Every structure is written in structure tokens, then in C-alpha cells.
């Protein structure tokens, strides 16, 4: 006879938070949302800590380079989707790492003999308005000049005009010498009212650019998630099939953390993948695993070497795993069970393995519930798919704007590796749907509103940190009638 669990499989919508004492110091400004992303030993700090407890899902319709850049600028991290060729995934990782690094290697370069038409093509291709003009058109050629958007007018200048006729020549440039610090470079920029400072070596070869906007960007985004090299942090998804080829390429491209992407992480395939990564790289490239829904699954992956463990099967808005296979567990119940296993593991071994809650979040307050129930951070897909920065198309259907959103288990994604059960390489049946989500605008504006709600809710619980929340939050089950009572009722709503 099968093992029968007596507990009811519950989700976040069945719970409410009970207010705690809100002290005068418990205001949103004092709330810290910092949280560990990867495991650490007792008495130590995690090698990577998030400034906000939010990461974006390993999905084609969610985590491209534009969203990864924007989320990292606001304190979270994205996992660039792995259901694509290794070459294109590594190029996405490189794009994120190049965006904000203080000293930027130029990837927009031409020679003086190129034309304005070539400048326009390059700007349209890269999106970069500053072009280094070198003797051979390479990033490290001898610097001869600079072209910025102020140097030409597309509507009036002839397309065949040579670059040398309108570039700012080297003799008129203020440059920095290789070896100066980022602080010194920024001082030159401010003292001379520059937008861009080229950095050259003794032979006048271009080495880097330093941009004023990067300094301004950091002031505007104080929660930016940066490494010691001042580059934005970015993650990448991998599978259990081609990891021996994909992982080295991602490490070389600069990925900071990896995540094995699977609908069911309690498997020997994930164990073997973790073992190979740890044997090959040690602690150089932290790797998360999952998904699991109970203590056994967590302990299996923790003992295999996972740096964090994802929780959740079938709770995503586009996931139909529970319908197709009858596999899964209510997200709240799964999270509570796994969080207990994490705490017990920490007490026994002195190693804290963070838990990521993946799926099941419908309202913003569900995020606080998930954190209170033990999640260290949250992975979301639908939430981010709505924004300008997600990779999917923005469409108008009727009178409403929407964005496309499809699951990795859908035929559109063709991500058979995520649902791999061995055998032939094919998606045997769908575990995700192809859909639309209401268009919501920019990530920055929406995330600010969400985090404002999260902080306000935490203050109502009397907590100013995630650890405070987990230690002191009070949670109650609600009846179906209580859920109705929680919305507008017994009134006539105005149009």
C-alpha cells in the first residue's frame, strides 16, 4: 500500500498574516530585504546575497538579457534560460556582464574610413550610441577618435559621409591611462564634464570606456547587485543532459551562479550533475537544484551538494504538471515542509542551504507569506513576463495590451530536457501552456510598488528583516467565507 500523508495540501490563498506589534522603528525605510542566495557555513556569510528576495524564472518568455540587466540593477537576479543553444545562452550572459562594469570593453568599433551608414547600422545592431574609432576597427586597436550621437544628424547628413569627417579626433579627446582606478576615472569625467572617458595603454590602443551614466545609474539604483569587479550578477539555467559542455561555456562567459532547471529535481540525474560540477569547479560556480516538494527531496539535493534548493511542482500559472501527471503538492505545504528540513539540516551540519519558493504566487502579499513560511527568496515567471524587459512580444488583443507567456513544458518551448525521464530526445506530452498576460509596463515601476507592499506588510507584522519575519510572524488558516469577506462585498461598485 502507498504511503499516505494526512496533511492537507494547501496553497498561499488559504492563509492570512496576523499583525504583530509595529514599533516606531518599524517603518518601510528601515526594512532590509537582503537574503542569502547560496549556502554558507555557520558563522560565515553567503558568497552571494540578494538585495531583494526575488529572482526571475528560467524561462524563454521571461529571463532574457534585458530583464536580467534591469532586475540586477534593482537588487535581484535572473537565470538566463537554458532551452537554447549554448552559444546564444553564453552571448546573453556576456551581454549582462558587459552592461555595468565600470571599465567596459567596447563592442562598438569602426575605422575612420567607414561611413555614416555603417554607424547607423552598428547603433541599430548594438543599441550603443558611443563608437570607438580605431585603426583596425577592433576593440583594442589604436584609438583615433570617438563618435557619439551628437556628432551626426541622420536626417541631414549624407549616408556615404566618411566617419573621419565627423568623428571627434584623438587630439581633441580627454583620455585616461591604463592602470587608473575607477574612482580616478570618475573624477576625470566629473572634472571635465565628460559623458565617456576612453582608457588607453602606452601605445594608444583602446582598452576600456568608462561612462558617466554608469556612475549616475548606481546612485539611482543603490540596491544594484554587483560583484567585486563592479559587474552585474547574472545566473544561468542548465539541464542534466549537456552540462559537461554547457557549464564550462557559461563559466567562461562570466555566469555567477547556475540552476539545474527541472520540473522534478529528486533524481539521480541532478545528483550526477551536481557531483560533476563540484568535482570540476569546487566552490567556484555555485549551483542550485530542484524542484522538490518534501523533506526527502531537499535532503537528497543538499547532500548531493546543491547551493540552494527550489521548491514547487505544478503551482506555476502556466504549469499543468498536476493535471497531466497527478504529481505535486500545494505550494504552502511544500514550502513549510522543506523549510523545516533546511533548518534541521543547518542544526545538524552547520550548513545553511537557502530555499527558493517557485510558483503559486498570485497576490503581492503571497510573497510575504512565502517568506514568513521559510523561503529565503522567490522565483517568479508570470510576474516578470508582463514587463517591457521580458523577451516576449507585446500585442493588442481587443482593447487591451498583452504579452505572450508560455511554459517551458509547452510545445512552443520544446524544452524536453526540463522534463527528461531518459530515452529519446523529445517532449512526450505538454506540461505547460501557451498564453497571454496583461501588459504592465516597466519592471522598475512595478517592482517598486511590489516591494513597497512587501515592506509595509512586514511592518504590520512587526518585522524589519526576513529573519525577523520568519521568527515572529503569526499565520492563520482562513475559511472560504473569510476569503469572500476579505474582498469588496455588500456594496455597489462604481464604474
XYZ file of N, CA and C in Angstrom, residues 321-458:
414
model
N 1.470 20.328 -14.817
C 2.048 19.052 -14.386
C 1.084 18.274 -13.503
N 0.408 18.965 -12.597
C -0.527 18.266 -11.702
C -1.681 17.667 -12.491
N -2.159 18.396 -13.513
C -3.260 17.878 -14.328
C -2.809 16.699 -15.177
N -1.608 16.791 -15.730
C -1.132 15.768 -16.649
C -0.644 14.511 -15.934
N 0.038 14.697 -14.805
C 0.689 13.556 -14.156
C 0.186 13.268 -12.742
N -0.603 14.184 -12.173
C -1.044 13.983 -10.793
C 0.101 14.081 -9.804
N 1.134 14.836 -10.177
C 2.331 14.986 -9.352
C 2.399 16.412 -8.819
N 2.708 16.581 -7.535
C 2.866 17.924 -6.999
C 2.396 18.016 -5.560
N 2.292 19.246 -5.095
C 1.854 19.494 -3.729
C 1.503 20.963 -3.614
N 0.510 21.289 -2.795
C 0.192 22.690 -2.571
C 1.439 23.453 -2.155
N 1.650 24.634 -2.732
C 2.927 25.317 -2.553
C 3.207 25.693 -1.098
N 2.213 26.117 -0.370
C 2.431 26.493 1.032
C 2.849 25.278 1.863
N 2.165 24.164 1.686
C 2.500 22.943 2.432
C 3.903 22.462 2.080
N 4.227 22.478 0.779
C 5.549 22.043 0.333
C 6.638 22.928 0.936
N 6.420 24.228 0.922
C 7.419 25.166 1.433
C 7.642 24.985 2.931
N 6.575 24.862 3.694
C 6.702 24.663 5.136
C 7.485 23.386 5.453
N 7.233 22.338 4.692
C 7.900 21.061 4.927
C 9.398 21.153 4.595
N 9.713 21.751 3.448
C 11.115 21.855 3.033
C 11.888 22.820 3.931
N 11.257 23.908 4.346
C 11.934 24.868 5.223
C 12.308 24.214 6.551
N 11.444 23.353 7.037
C 11.780 22.623 8.279
C 13.003 21.723 8.070
N 13.044 21.063 6.908
C 14.196 20.215 6.602
C 15.474 21.036 6.510
N 15.380 22.217 5.917
C 16.544 23.111 5.832
C 17.040 23.492 7.211
N 16.129 23.866 8.108
C 16.526 24.272 9.460
C 17.128 23.101 10.242
N 16.551 21.923 10.075
C 17.100 20.732 10.748
C 18.494 20.411 10.201
N 18.671 20.552 8.905
C 19.965 20.285 8.269
C 21.021 21.263 8.781
N 20.614 22.503 8.954
C 21.521 23.536 9.461
C 21.954 23.218 10.891
N 21.004 22.791 11.723
C 21.321 22.444 13.106
C 22.248 21.241 13.181
N 22.044 20.285 12.306
C 22.817 19.046 12.341
C 24.209 19.203 11.732
N 24.299 19.943 10.602
C 25.558 20.005 9.853
C 26.236 21.373 9.892
N 25.536 22.413 10.393
C 26.123 23.752 10.407
C 26.242 24.368 9.029
N 25.445 23.872 8.082
C 25.437 24.410 6.717
C 24.021 24.841 6.385
N 23.885 26.113 5.986
C 22.568 26.666 5.671
C 22.388 26.642 4.159
N 21.414 25.863 3.691
C 21.130 25.745 2.258
C 19.841 26.516 1.974
N 19.924 27.697 1.339
C 18.730 28.514 1.105
C 17.658 27.785 0.290
N 16.423 28.163 0.554
C 15.268 27.573 -0.116
C 14.606 28.644 -0.981
N 14.336 28.284 -2.212
C 13.649 29.178 -3.157
C 12.242 28.664 -3.386
N 11.254 29.524 -3.166
C 9.863 29.167 -3.440
C 9.543 29.532 -4.889
N 9.159 28.529 -5.683
C 8.960 28.705 -7.121
C 7.529 28.348 -7.489
N 6.704 29.389 -7.740
C 5.329 29.166 -8.177
C 4.310 29.397 -7.078
N 3.059 29.537 -7.491
C 1.953 29.644 -6.547
C 1.656 31.035 -6.037
N 2.419 32.051 -6.493
C 2.216 33.417 -6.013
C 1.213 34.141 -6.912
N 0.090 34.527 -6.344
C -0.949 35.216 -7.109
C -0.995 36.697 -6.755
N -0.964 37.000 -5.452
C -1.003 38.386 -4.992
C 0.334 38.764 -4.350
N 0.594 40.053 -4.260
C 1.846 40.504 -3.663
C 1.986 40.037 -2.212
N 0.888 40.000 -1.467
C 1.009 39.590 -0.064
C 1.402 38.120 0.055
N 1.159 37.336 -1.013
C 1.616 35.940 -1.002
C 3.129 35.861 -0.890
N 3.819 36.873 -1.395
C 5.278 36.903 -1.284
C 5.696 36.962 0.176
N 5.007 37.777 0.953
C 5.335 37.887 2.377
C 5.001 36.579 3.087
N 3.875 35.973 2.727
C 3.527 34.679 3.310
C 4.611 33.641 3.012
N 5.090 33.611 1.765
C 6.116 32.638 1.384
C 7.396 32.872 2.174
N 7.785 34.125 2.333
C 8.985 34.436 3.114
C 8.787 34.053 4.578
N 7.599 34.352 5.114
C 7.316 34.017 6.506
C 7.320 32.504 6.725
N 6.912 31.761 5.721
C 6.861 30.302 5.827
C 8.232 29.651 5.652
N 9.246 30.462 5.381
C 10.590 29.906 5.339
C 11.380 30.116 4.073
N 10.763 30.648 3.022
C 11.514 30.874 1.788
C 12.584 31.940 2.016
N 13.773 31.701 1.475
C 14.827 32.713 1.516
C 14.674 33.683 0.357
N 14.193 33.186 -0.768
C 13.902 34.064 -1.903
C 12.848 33.398 -2.775
N 12.308 34.155 -3.720
C 11.172 33.721 -4.524
C 11.538 33.755 -5.994
N 11.134 32.736 -6.733
C 11.317 32.722 -8.189
C 9.962 32.936 -8.839
N 9.917 33.884 -9.800
C 8.641 34.210 -10.437
C 8.795 34.274 -11.947
N 7.734 33.845 -12.644
C 7.711 33.897 -14.094
C 6.667 34.851 -14.620
N 5.387 34.542 -14.327
C 4.291 35.394 -14.810
C 4.483 36.843 -14.408
N 4.955 37.066 -13.191
C 5.155 38.430 -12.693
C 6.041 39.228 -13.638
N 7.147 38.633 -14.090
C 8.106 39.346 -14.930
C 7.728 39.330 -16.410
N 6.975 38.329 -16.839
C 6.606 38.230 -18.261
C 5.788 39.435 -18.719
N 5.176 40.153 -17.791
C 4.288 41.282 -18.131
C 5.041 42.554 -18.510
N 6.340 42.579 -18.279
C 7.073 43.844 -18.353
C 7.732 44.082 -19.709
N 8.064 45.339 -19.960
C 8.738 45.719 -21.202
C 10.002 44.908 -21.430
N 10.726 44.600 -20.351
C 12.045 43.994 -20.476
C 12.022 42.493 -20.755
N 10.856 41.844 -20.651
C 10.810 40.403 -20.938
C 10.961 40.189 -22.441
N 11.417 38.998 -22.865
C 11.724 38.779 -24.283
C 10.517 38.624 -25.201
N 9.323 38.447 -24.659
C 8.169 38.107 -25.489
C 7.562 39.334 -26.164
N 6.688 39.074 -27.125
C 6.072 40.144 -27.904
C 4.947 40.831 -27.131
N 4.823 42.127 -27.357
C 3.692 42.897 -26.840
C 2.650 42.992 -27.951
N 1.418 42.583 -27.630
C 0.358 42.538 -28.631
C -0.869 43.296 -28.130
N -1.723 43.679 -29.063
C -3.013 44.277 -28.692
C -4.119 43.306 -29.068
N -4.863 42.879 -28.076
C -5.984 41.979 -28.292
C -7.241 42.682 -27.804
N -8.132 42.985 -28.735
C -9.287 43.805 -28.383
C -8.822 45.197 -28.021
N -9.189 45.652 -26.836
C -8.773 46.977 -26.372
C -7.641 46.908 -25.351
N -7.052 45.740 -25.195
C -6.047 45.569 -24.156
C -4.701 45.136 -24.743
N -3.626 45.624 -24.117
C -2.288 45.187 -24.484
C -1.894 44.000 -23.599
N -1.292 43.019 -24.226
C -0.855 41.816 -23.511
C 0.559 41.465 -23.959
N 1.184 40.558 -23.211
C 2.455 39.986 -23.642
C 2.319 38.471 -23.658
N 3.020 37.847 -24.588
C 2.973 36.391 -24.680
C 3.727 35.766 -23.504
N 3.227 34.639 -23.063
C 3.837 33.931 -21.935
C 3.582 32.445 -22.112
N 4.654 31.676 -22.226
C 4.487 30.241 -22.427
C 5.376 29.453 -21.480
N 4.918 28.275 -21.119
C 5.659 27.439 -20.184
C 6.784 26.687 -20.870
N 7.797 26.327 -20.084
C 8.906 25.547 -20.624
C 8.473 24.129 -20.978
N 7.328 23.713 -20.452
C 6.809 22.388 -20.779
C 5.830 22.408 -21.933
N 5.684 23.561 -22.606
C 4.791 23.652 -23.756
C 5.515 23.226 -25.031
N 4.744 22.871 -26.048
C 5.349 22.509 -27.330
C 6.113 23.683 -27.926
N 5.680 24.894 -27.622
C 6.369 26.077 -28.162
C 7.802 26.161 -27.632
N 7.993 25.874 -26.360
C 9.334 25.966 -25.777
C 10.228 24.818 -26.223
N 9.618 23.661 -26.451
C 10.386 22.468 -26.847
C 11.535 22.173 -25.874
N 11.312 22.465 -24.603
C 12.354 22.242 -23.592
C 12.189 20.848 -23.001
N 12.424 19.829 -23.832
C 12.236 18.459 -23.368
C 13.197 18.089 -22.247
N 14.381 18.763 -22.206
C 15.358 18.406 -21.170
C 14.828 18.665 -19.769
N 13.955 19.671 -19.645
C 13.431 20.025 -18.319
C 12.555 18.904 -17.758
N 11.980 18.110 -18.646
C 11.055 17.051 -18.232
C 11.619 15.675 -18.585
N 12.950 15.617 -18.678
C 13.637 14.428 -19.153
C 13.466 13.243 -18.200
N 13.011 12.143 -18.743
C 12.908 10.897 -17.984
C 13.760 9.811 -18.635
N 14.784 10.239 -19.402
C 15.629 9.283 -20.106
C 15.019 8.924 -21.448
N 15.746 8.152 -22.248
C 15.213 7.705 -23.527
C 15.406 8.715 -24.633
N 14.501 8.706 -25.605
C 14.641 9.545 -26.791
C 14.496 11.013 -26.449
N 15.116 11.851 -27.294
C 15.122 13.283 -27.055
C 13.879 13.917 -27.676
N 12.819 14.000 -26.924
C 11.577 14.586 -27.429
C 10.672 14.932 -26.258
N 9.780 15.921 -26.481
C 8.775 16.271 -25.482
C 7.595 15.334 -25.686
N 7.388 14.443 -24.744
C 6.412 13.378 -24.935
C 4.976 13.879 -24.769
N 4.752 14.800 -23.883
C 3.454 15.455 -23.740
C 3.683 16.774 -23.023
N 2.741 17.681 -23.189
C 2.920 19.030 -22.644
C 2.659 19.064 -21.141
N 3.493 19.845 -20.428
C 3.265 20.127 -19.012
C 3.179 21.633 -18.773
N 3.020 22.387 -19.869
C 2.864 23.835 -19.769
C 1.988 24.321 -20.910
N 1.465 25.533 -20.772
C 0.562 26.085 -21.782
C 1.164 27.329 -22.421
N 0.592 27.713 -23.555
C 0.971 28.935 -24.272
C -0.139 29.951 -24.026
N 0.203 31.146 -23.535
C -0.839 32.046 -23.051
C -0.450 33.515 -23.226
N -1.288 34.392 -22.699
C -1.020 35.826 -22.624
C -1.127 36.285 -21.172
N -0.407 37.365 -20.853
C -0.568 38.029 -19.554
C -0.776 39.518 -19.811
N -1.530 40.206 -18.975
C -1.759 41.642 -19.176
C -0.447 42.421 -19.144
N -0.245 43.262 -20.127
C 0.958 44.099 -20.178
C 0.944 45.081 -19.015
N 2.105 45.246 -18.352
C 2.147 46.063 -17.134
C 3.140 47.217 -17.179
N 3.960 47.338 -18.241
C 4.897 48.471 -18.309
C 6.304 48.089 -17.897
N 6.983 49.023 -17.265
C 8.393 48.837 -16.915
C 8.566 48.039 -15.622
N 9.620 47.237 -15.578
C 9.939 46.475 -14.373
C 10.152 47.400 -13.182
N 10.891 48.458 -13.398
C 11.266 49.354 -12.300
C 10.051 49.844 -11.530
N 9.034 50.309 -12.242
C 7.853 50.885 -11.592
C 7.048 49.821 -10.850
N 6.869 48.666 -11.483
C 6.081 47.594 -10.873
C 6.782 46.978 -9.671
N 8.101 46.773 -9.796
C 8.838 46.180 -8.688
C 8.865 47.115 -7.482
N 8.974 48.408 -7.744
C 8.958 49.373 -6.640
C 7.633 49.302 -5.877
N 6.531 49.162 -6.609
C 5.217 49.053 -5.966
C 5.121 47.758 -5.162
N 5.568 46.669 -5.758
C 5.524 45.369 -5.073
C 6.356 45.385 -3.798
N 7.593 45.872 -3.899
C 8.456 45.894 -2.717
C 7.918 46.848 -1.656
N 7.236 47.906 -2.089
C 6.594 48.803 -1.135
C 5.515 48.074 -0.343
N 4.730 47.246 -1.023
C 3.698 46.457 -0.343
C 4.330 45.427 0.606
N 5.391 44.771 0.114
C 6.058 43.761 0.935
C 6.583 44.383 2.227
N 7.251 45.522 2.108
C 7.810 46.172 3.293
C 6.708 46.645 4.242
N 5.632 47.187 3.676
C 4.530 47.654 4.521
C 3.888 46.484 5.272
N 3.735 45.352 4.594
C 3.159 44.171 5.233
C 4.071 43.648 6.335
N 5.377 43.638 6.059
C 6.325 43.201 7.085
C 6.270 44.108 8.304
